[in-house]
Each structure stands twice: as C-alpha cells, then as structure tokens.
PDB file of C-alpha atoms in Angstrom:
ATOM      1  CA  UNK N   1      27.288 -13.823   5.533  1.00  0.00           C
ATOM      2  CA  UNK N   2      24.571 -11.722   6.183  1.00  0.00           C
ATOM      3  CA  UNK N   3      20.996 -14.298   6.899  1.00  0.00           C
ATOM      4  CA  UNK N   4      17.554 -13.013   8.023  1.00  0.00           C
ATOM      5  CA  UNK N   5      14.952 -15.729  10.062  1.00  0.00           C
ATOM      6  CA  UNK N   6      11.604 -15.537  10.072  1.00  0.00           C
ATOM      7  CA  UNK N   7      10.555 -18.399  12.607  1.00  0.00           C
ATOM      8  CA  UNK N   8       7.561 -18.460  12.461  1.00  0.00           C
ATOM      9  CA  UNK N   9       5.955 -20.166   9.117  1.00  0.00           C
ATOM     10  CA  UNK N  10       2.626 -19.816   9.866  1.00  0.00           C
ATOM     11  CA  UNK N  11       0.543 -17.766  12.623  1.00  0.00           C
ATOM     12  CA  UNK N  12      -3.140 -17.833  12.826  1.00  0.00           C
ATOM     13  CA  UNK N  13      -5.060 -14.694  14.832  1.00  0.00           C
ATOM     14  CA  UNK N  14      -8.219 -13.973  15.153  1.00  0.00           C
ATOM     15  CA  UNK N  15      -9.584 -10.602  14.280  1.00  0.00           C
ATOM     16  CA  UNK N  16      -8.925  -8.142  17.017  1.00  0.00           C
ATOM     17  CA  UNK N  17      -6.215 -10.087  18.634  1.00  0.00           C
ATOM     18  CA  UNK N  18      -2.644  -8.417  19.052  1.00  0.00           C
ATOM     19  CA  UNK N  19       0.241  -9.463  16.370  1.00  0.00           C
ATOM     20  CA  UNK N  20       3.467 -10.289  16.965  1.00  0.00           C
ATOM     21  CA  UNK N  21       5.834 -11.291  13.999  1.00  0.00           C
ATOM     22  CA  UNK N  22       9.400 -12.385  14.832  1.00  0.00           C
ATOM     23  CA  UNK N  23      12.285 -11.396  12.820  1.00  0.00           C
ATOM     24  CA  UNK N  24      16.366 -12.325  14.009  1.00  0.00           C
ATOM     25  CA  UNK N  25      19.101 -11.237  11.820  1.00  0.00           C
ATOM     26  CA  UNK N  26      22.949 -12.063  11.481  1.00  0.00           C
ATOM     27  CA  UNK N  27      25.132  -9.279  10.366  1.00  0.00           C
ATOM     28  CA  UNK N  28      28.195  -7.665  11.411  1.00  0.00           C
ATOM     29  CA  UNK N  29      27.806  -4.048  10.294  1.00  0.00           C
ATOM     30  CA  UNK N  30      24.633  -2.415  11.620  1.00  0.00           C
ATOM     31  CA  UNK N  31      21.501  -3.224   9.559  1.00  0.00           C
ATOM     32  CA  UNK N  32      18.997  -1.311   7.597  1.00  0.00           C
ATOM     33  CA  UNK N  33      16.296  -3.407   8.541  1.00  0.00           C
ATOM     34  CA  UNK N  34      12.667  -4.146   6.682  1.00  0.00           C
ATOM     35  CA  UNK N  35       9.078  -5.201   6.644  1.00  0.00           C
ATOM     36  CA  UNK N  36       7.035  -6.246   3.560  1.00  0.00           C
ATOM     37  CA  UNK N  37       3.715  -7.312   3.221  1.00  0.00           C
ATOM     38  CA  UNK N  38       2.710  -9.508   0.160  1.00  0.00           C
ATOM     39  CA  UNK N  39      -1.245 -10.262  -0.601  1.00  0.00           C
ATOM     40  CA  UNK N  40      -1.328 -13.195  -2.653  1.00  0.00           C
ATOM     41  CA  UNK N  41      -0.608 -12.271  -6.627  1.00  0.00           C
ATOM     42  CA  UNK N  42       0.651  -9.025  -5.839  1.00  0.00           C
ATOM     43  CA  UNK N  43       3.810  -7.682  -5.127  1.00  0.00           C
ATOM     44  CA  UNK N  44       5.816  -6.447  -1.958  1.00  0.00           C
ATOM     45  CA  UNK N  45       4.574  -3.264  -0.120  1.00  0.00           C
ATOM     46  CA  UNK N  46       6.891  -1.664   2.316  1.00  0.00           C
ATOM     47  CA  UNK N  47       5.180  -1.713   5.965  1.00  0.00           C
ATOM     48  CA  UNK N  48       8.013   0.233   7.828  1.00  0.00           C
ATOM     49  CA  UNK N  49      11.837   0.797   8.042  1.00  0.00           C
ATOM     50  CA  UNK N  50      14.777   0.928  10.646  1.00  0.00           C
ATOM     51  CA  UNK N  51      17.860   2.784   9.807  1.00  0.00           C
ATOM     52  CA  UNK N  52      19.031   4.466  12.108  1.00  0.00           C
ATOM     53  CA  UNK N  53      18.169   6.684  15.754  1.00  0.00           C
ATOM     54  CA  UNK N  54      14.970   5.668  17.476  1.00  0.00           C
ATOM     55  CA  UNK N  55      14.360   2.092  18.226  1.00  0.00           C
ATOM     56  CA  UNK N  56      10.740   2.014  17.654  1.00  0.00           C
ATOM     57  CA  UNK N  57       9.687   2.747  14.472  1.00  0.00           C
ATOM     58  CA  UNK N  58       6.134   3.156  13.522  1.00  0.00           C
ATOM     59  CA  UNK N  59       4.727   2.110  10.065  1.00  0.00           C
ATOM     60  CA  UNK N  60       1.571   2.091   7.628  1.00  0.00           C
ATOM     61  CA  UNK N  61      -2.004   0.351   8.318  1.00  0.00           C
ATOM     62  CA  UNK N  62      -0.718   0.390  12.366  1.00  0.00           C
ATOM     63  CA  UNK N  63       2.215  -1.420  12.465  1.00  0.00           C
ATOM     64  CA  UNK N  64       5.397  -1.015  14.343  1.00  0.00           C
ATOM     65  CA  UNK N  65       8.563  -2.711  15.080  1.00  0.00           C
ATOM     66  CA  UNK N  66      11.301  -2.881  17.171  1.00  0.00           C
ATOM     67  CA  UNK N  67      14.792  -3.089  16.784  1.00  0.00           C
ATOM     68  CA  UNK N  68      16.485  -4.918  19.301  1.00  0.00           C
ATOM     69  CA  UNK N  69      20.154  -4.558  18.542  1.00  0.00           C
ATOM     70  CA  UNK N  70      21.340  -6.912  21.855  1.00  0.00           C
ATOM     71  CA  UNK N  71      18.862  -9.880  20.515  1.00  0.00           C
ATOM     72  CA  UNK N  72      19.603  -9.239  16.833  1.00  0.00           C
ATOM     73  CA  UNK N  73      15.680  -8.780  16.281  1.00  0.00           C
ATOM     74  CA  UNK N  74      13.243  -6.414  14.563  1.00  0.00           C
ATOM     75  CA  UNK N  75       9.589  -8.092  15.349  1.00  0.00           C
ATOM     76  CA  UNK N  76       6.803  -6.878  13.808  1.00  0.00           C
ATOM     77  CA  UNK N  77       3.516  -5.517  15.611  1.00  0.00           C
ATOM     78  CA  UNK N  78       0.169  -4.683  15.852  1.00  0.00           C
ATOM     79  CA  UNK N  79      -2.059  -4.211  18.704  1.00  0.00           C
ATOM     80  CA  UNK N  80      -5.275  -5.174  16.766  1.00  0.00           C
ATOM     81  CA  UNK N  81      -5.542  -7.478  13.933  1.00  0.00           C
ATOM     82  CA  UNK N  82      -7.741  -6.500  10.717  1.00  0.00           C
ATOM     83  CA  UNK N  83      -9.098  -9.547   8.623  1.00  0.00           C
ATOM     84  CA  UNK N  84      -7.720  -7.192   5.877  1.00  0.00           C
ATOM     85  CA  UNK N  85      -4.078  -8.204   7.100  1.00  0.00           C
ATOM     86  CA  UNK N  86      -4.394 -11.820   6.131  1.00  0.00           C
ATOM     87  CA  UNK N  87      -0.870 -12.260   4.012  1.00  0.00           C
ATOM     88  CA  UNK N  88       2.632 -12.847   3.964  1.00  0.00           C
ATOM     89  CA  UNK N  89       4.733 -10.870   5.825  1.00  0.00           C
ATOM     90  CA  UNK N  90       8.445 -10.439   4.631  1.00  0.00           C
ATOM     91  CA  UNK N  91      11.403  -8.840   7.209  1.00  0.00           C
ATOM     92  CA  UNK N  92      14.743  -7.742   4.956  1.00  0.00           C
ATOM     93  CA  UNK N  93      17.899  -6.556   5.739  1.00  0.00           C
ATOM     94  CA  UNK N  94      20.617  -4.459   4.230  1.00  0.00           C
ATOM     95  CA  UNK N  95      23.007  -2.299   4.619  1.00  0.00           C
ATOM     96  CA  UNK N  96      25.771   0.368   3.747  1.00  0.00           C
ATOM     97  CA  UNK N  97      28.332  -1.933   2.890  1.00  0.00           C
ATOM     98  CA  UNK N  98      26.450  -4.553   0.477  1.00  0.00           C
ATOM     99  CA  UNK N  99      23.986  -4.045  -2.785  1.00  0.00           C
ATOM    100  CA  UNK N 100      22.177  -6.666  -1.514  1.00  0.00           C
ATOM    101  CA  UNK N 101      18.959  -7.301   0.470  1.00  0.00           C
ATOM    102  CA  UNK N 102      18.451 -10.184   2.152  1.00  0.00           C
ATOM    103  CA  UNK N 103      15.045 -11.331   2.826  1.00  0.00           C
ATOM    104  CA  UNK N 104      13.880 -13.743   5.464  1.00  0.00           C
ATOM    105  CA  UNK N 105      11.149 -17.035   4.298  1.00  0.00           C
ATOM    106  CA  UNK N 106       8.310 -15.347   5.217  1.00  0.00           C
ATOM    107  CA  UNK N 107       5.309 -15.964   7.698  1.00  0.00           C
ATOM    108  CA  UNK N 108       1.864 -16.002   6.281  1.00  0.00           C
ATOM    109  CA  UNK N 109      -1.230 -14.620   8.283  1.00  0.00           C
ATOM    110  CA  UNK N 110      -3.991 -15.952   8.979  1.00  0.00           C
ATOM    111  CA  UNK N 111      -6.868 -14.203  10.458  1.00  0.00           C
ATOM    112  CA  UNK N 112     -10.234 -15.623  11.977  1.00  0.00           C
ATOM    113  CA  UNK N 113     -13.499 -13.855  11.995  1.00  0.00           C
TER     114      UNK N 113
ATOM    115  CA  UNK X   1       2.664   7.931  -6.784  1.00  0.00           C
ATOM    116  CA  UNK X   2       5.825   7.026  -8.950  1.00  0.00           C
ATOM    117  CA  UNK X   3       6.058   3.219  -9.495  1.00  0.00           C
ATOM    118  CA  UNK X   4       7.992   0.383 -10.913  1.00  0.00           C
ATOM    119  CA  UNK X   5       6.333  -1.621 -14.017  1.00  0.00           C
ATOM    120  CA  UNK X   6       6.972  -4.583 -14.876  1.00  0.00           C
ATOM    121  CA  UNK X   7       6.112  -6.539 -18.668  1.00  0.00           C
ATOM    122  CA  UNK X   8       5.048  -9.085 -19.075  1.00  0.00           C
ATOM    123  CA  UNK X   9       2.531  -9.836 -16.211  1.00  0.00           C
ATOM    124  CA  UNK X  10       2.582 -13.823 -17.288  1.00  0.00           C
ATOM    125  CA  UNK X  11       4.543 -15.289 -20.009  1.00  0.00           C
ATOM    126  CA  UNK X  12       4.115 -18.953 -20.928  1.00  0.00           C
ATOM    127  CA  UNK X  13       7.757 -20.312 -22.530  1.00  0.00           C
ATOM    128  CA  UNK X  14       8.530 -24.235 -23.396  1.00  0.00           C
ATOM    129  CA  UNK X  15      12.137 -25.095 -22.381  1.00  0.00           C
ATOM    130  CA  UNK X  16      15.014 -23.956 -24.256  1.00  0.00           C
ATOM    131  CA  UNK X  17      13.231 -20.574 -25.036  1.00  0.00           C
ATOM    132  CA  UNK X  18      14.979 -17.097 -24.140  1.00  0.00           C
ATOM    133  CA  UNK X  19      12.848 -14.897 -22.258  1.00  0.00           C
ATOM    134  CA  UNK X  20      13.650 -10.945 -21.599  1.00  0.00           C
ATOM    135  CA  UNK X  21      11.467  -9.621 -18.608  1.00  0.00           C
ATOM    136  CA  UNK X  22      10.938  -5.824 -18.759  1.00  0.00           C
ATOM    137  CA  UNK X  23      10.824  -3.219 -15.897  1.00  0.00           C
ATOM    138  CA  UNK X  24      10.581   0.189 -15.836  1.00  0.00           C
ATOM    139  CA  UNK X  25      12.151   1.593 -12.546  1.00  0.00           C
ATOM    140  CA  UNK X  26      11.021   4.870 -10.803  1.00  0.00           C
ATOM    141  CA  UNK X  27      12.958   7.841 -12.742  1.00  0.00           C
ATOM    142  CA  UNK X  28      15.439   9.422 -10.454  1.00  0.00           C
ATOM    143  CA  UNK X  29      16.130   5.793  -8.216  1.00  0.00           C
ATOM    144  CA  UNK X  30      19.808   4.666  -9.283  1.00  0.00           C
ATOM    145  CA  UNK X  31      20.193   1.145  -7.922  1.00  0.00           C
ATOM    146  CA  UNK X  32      17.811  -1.802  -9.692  1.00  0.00           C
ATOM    147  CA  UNK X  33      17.206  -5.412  -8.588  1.00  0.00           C
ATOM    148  CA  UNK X  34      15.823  -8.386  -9.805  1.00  0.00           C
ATOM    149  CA  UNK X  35      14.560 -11.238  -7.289  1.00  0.00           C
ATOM    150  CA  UNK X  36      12.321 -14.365  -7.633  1.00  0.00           C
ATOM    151  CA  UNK X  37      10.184 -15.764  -6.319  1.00  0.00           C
ATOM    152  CA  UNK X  38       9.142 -19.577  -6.919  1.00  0.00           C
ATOM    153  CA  UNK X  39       5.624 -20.445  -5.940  1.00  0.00           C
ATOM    154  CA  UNK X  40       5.223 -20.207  -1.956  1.00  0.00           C
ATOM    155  CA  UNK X  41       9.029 -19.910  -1.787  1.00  0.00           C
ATOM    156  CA  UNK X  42      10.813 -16.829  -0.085  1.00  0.00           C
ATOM    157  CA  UNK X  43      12.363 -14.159  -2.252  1.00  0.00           C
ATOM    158  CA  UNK X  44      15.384 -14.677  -3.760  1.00  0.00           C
ATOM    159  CA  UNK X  45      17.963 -12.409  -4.491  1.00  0.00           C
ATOM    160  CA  UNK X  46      19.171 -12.402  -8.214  1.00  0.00           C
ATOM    161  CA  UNK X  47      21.500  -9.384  -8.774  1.00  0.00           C
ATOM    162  CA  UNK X  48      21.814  -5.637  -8.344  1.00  0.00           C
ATOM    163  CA  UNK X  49      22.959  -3.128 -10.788  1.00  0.00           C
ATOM    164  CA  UNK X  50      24.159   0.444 -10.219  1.00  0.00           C
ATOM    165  CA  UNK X  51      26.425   2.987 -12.608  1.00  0.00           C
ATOM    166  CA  UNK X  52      25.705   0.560 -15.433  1.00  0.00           C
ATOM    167  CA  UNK X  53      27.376  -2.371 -14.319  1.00  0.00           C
ATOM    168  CA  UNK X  54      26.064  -5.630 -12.119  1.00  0.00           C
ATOM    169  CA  UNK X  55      27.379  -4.928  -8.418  1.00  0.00           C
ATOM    170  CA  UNK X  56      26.510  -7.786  -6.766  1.00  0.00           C
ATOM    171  CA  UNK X  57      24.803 -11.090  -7.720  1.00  0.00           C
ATOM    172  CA  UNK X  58      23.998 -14.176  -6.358  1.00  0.00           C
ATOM    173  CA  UNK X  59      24.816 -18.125  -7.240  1.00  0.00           C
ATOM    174  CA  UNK X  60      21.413 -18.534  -8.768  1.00  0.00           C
ATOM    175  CA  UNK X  61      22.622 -15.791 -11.521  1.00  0.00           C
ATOM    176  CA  UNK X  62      24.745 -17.988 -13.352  1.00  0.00           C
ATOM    177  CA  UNK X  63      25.750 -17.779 -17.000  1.00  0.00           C
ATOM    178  CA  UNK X  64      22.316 -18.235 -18.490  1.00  0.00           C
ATOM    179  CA  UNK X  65      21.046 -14.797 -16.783  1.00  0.00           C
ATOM    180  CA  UNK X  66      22.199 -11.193 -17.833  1.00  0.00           C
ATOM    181  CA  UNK X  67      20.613  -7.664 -17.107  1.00  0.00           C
ATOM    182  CA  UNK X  68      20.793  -4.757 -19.152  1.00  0.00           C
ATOM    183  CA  UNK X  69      19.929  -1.358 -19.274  1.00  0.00           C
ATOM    184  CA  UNK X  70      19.943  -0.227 -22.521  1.00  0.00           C
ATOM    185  CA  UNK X  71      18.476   3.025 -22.129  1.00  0.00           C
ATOM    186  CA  UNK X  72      17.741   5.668 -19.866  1.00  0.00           C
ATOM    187  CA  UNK X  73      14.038   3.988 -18.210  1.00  0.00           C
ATOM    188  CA  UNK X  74      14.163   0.089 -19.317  1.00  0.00           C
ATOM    189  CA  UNK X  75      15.780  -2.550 -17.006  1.00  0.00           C
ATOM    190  CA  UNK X  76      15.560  -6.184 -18.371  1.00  0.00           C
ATOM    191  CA  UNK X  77      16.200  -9.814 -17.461  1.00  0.00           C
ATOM    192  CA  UNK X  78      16.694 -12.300 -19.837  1.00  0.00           C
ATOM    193  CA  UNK X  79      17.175 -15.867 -19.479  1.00  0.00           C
ATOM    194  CA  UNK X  80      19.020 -17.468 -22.672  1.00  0.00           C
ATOM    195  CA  UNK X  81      17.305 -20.924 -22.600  1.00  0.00           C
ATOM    196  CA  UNK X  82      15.107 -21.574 -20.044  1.00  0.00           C
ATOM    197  CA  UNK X  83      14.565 -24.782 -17.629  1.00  0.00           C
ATOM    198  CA  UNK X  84      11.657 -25.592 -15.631  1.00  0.00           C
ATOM    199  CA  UNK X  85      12.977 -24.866 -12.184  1.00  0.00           C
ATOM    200  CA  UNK X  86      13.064 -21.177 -13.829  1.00  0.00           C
ATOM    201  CA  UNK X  87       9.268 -20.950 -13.063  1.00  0.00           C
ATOM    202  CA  UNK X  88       8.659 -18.262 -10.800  1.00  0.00           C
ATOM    203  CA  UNK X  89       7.629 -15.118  -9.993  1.00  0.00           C
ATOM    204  CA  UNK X  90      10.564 -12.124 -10.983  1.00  0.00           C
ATOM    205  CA  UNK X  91      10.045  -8.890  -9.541  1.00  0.00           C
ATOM    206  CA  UNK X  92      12.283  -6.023 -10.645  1.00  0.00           C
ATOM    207  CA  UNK X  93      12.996  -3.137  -7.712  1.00  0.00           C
ATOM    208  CA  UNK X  94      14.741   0.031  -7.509  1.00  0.00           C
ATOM    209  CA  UNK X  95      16.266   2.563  -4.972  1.00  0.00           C
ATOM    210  CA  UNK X  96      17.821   5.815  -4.733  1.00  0.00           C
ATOM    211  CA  UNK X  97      21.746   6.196  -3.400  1.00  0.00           C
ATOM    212  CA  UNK X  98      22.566   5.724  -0.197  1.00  0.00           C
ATOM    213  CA  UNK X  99      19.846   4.008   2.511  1.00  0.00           C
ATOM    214  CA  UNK X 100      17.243   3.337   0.999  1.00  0.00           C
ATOM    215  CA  UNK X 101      14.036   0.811   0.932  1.00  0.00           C
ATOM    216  CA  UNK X 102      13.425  -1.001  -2.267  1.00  0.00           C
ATOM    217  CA  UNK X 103      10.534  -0.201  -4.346  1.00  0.00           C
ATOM    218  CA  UNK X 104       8.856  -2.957  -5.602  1.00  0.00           C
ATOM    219  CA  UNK X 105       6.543  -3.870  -9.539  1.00  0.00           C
ATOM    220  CA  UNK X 106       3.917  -6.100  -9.191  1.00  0.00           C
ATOM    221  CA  UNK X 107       6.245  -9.207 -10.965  1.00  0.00           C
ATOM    222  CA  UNK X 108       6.533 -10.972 -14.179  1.00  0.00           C
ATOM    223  CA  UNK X 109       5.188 -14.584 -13.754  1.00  0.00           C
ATOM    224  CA  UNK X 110       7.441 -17.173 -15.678  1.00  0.00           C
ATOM    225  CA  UNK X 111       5.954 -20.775 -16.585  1.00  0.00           C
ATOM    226  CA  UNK X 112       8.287 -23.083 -18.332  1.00  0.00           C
ATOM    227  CA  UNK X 113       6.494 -25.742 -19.832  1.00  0.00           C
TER     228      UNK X 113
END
C-alpha cells in the first residue's frame, strides 16, 4: 500500500535560515509526487510538483524539491526562510494507477524573527 | 483564476443530524475528491469520483457517507446521521484526466455537538 512520511513534526527556523523539509514515500509504481502548504484556516495551496523528467523541480514563493528515486524521497527546500512561510507543509503522492492521493502528517513551520 | 467552492464554510449539527457539504469543482476538471481533516490531524482521504461513479474510497467512507453529483457543477457529501468524531474540516478537490495535481476549496468546517 502506497504510505507517505513526513518525519519531521515540527521544525523551528529563524528568518533567513535555509529550509529543509523531509518527505520518504513507499510505492511500487513511480510516483507523482506533491507539496502543499496550509496557513492555518485556509486550505491547501500547491507549492510544486514531480511527475516526470528532471529531478529538480522548482516551485512558487522559492521553493524546490528533489526527487530522489534511490532514497524514495522528495524533500522540500528553500535557501532563505520568510516569516511569511510559517505553516504546515503537506508532501502527497499519487499516481497513474490509483484515484487516490496519499498525503503524509504534515510538518508545521515555525519561523523566528 | 478558476477555483473550487465549497458551502457551507462552518456548519454547527447535534448528533444524529444529516449534513450535505457542497462544492463546486473547477468546470472542465473530471476527477473530484473529498478529504478531512480533524483538528491538527493530517488529511485524510475519503473517496474519489470520476465518470459518475465512486472509484476509489477509503475505510473511513463507510455506509453513513455517499457523494453525488447531481448535476453538471455541484459535488456533495452528505453524512446520514452524524457522530462526534465526524468533526472536522472536509475539503472537496478536483483534477483534470490523466496526471494531474489536485485543486483544492478552502473546506467546510463540521462541529457535531
């Protein structure tokens, strides 16, 4: 069955600092892979996809990811942290074979001034 | 920007009660969702729907859920008689065919008194 983990519960930056979320995946077939950012009350907001060809994939408000197909992994980046990006951050997965997108627990952001 | 909607923002039920949550899903997408989300929790899947007909759903969809589209724009929810572990946030999302990222409302809070 396909699963998605998110490690990492909580991570604290401060403002400036580099980001980097984790995100492992088990799946069989190969994944269409997703982040999401939530601010609290509102809904999801794609950040980026992965579906296919280049590895790196770049996204909105500066992020990027990688997917890693040898580690199972699509982590989440961003050279320097906005206080603006204080919120939870969700990684999904799909793909061609299934309806159904799987997304990971979540890791919410905290960012100091 | 096209956009999913979602009615009601909040609705207050007591136990027992049957609740229909409304979304509207971009025009030309062809696959629609519903997850939840209980408070701080990670999003769950609920079911997926495509050509008119559930295509996937998951255990928490049991008998007292069902989904219909009974036009051309409205996708609902409904819960037959709520319980209070049905508190939570339900977003609706959509896609178009083939790979695709979901698109996301802003969610229908459900409190079960």
């Amino acid at each position: 069955a396909q699963s998605v983990t998110q490690p990492d519960i909580h991570i604290t930056v401060s403002e400036g600092a580099s980001l980097e979320l984790r995100c492992n995946y088990s799946y069989g077939a190969t994944p269409y892979l997703f982040w999401y950012v939530q601010s609290p009350g509102q809904g999801l907001q794609l950040l980026l996809k992965y579906f296919s060809g280049d590895t790196l994939v770049q996204g909105i408000k500066g992020f990027e990811a990688e997917f890693k197909r040898s580690q199972s992994s699509f982590n989440l980046r961003k050279p320097s942290v906005h206080w603006s990006d204080a919120a939870e951050y969700f990684c999904a997965v799909g793909t061609s074979g299934t309806y159904k997108y799987i997304f990971g627990t979540g890791t919410r952001l905290k960012v100091l001034a | 920007e096209p956009e999913v909607t979602q009615t009601p923002s909040h609705q207050v039920t007591q136990m027992g009660q049957e609740v229909i949550l409304r979304c509207v899903p971009i025009s030309n997408h062809l696959y629609f969702y519903w997850y939840r989300q209980i408070l701080g929790q990670k999003v769950e899947f609920l079911v997926s729907f495509y050509n008119n007909e559930i295509s996937e759903k998951s255990e928490i969809f049991d008998d007292q859920f069902s989904v219909e589209r009974p036009d051309g724009s409205n996708f609902t929810l409904k819960i037959r008689s709520t319980k209070l572990e049905d508190s939570a946030m339900y977003f609706c999302a959509s896609r178009t065919q083939g790979a695709g990222e979901l698109f996301f409302g802003e969610g229908s809070r459900l409190t079960v008194l």
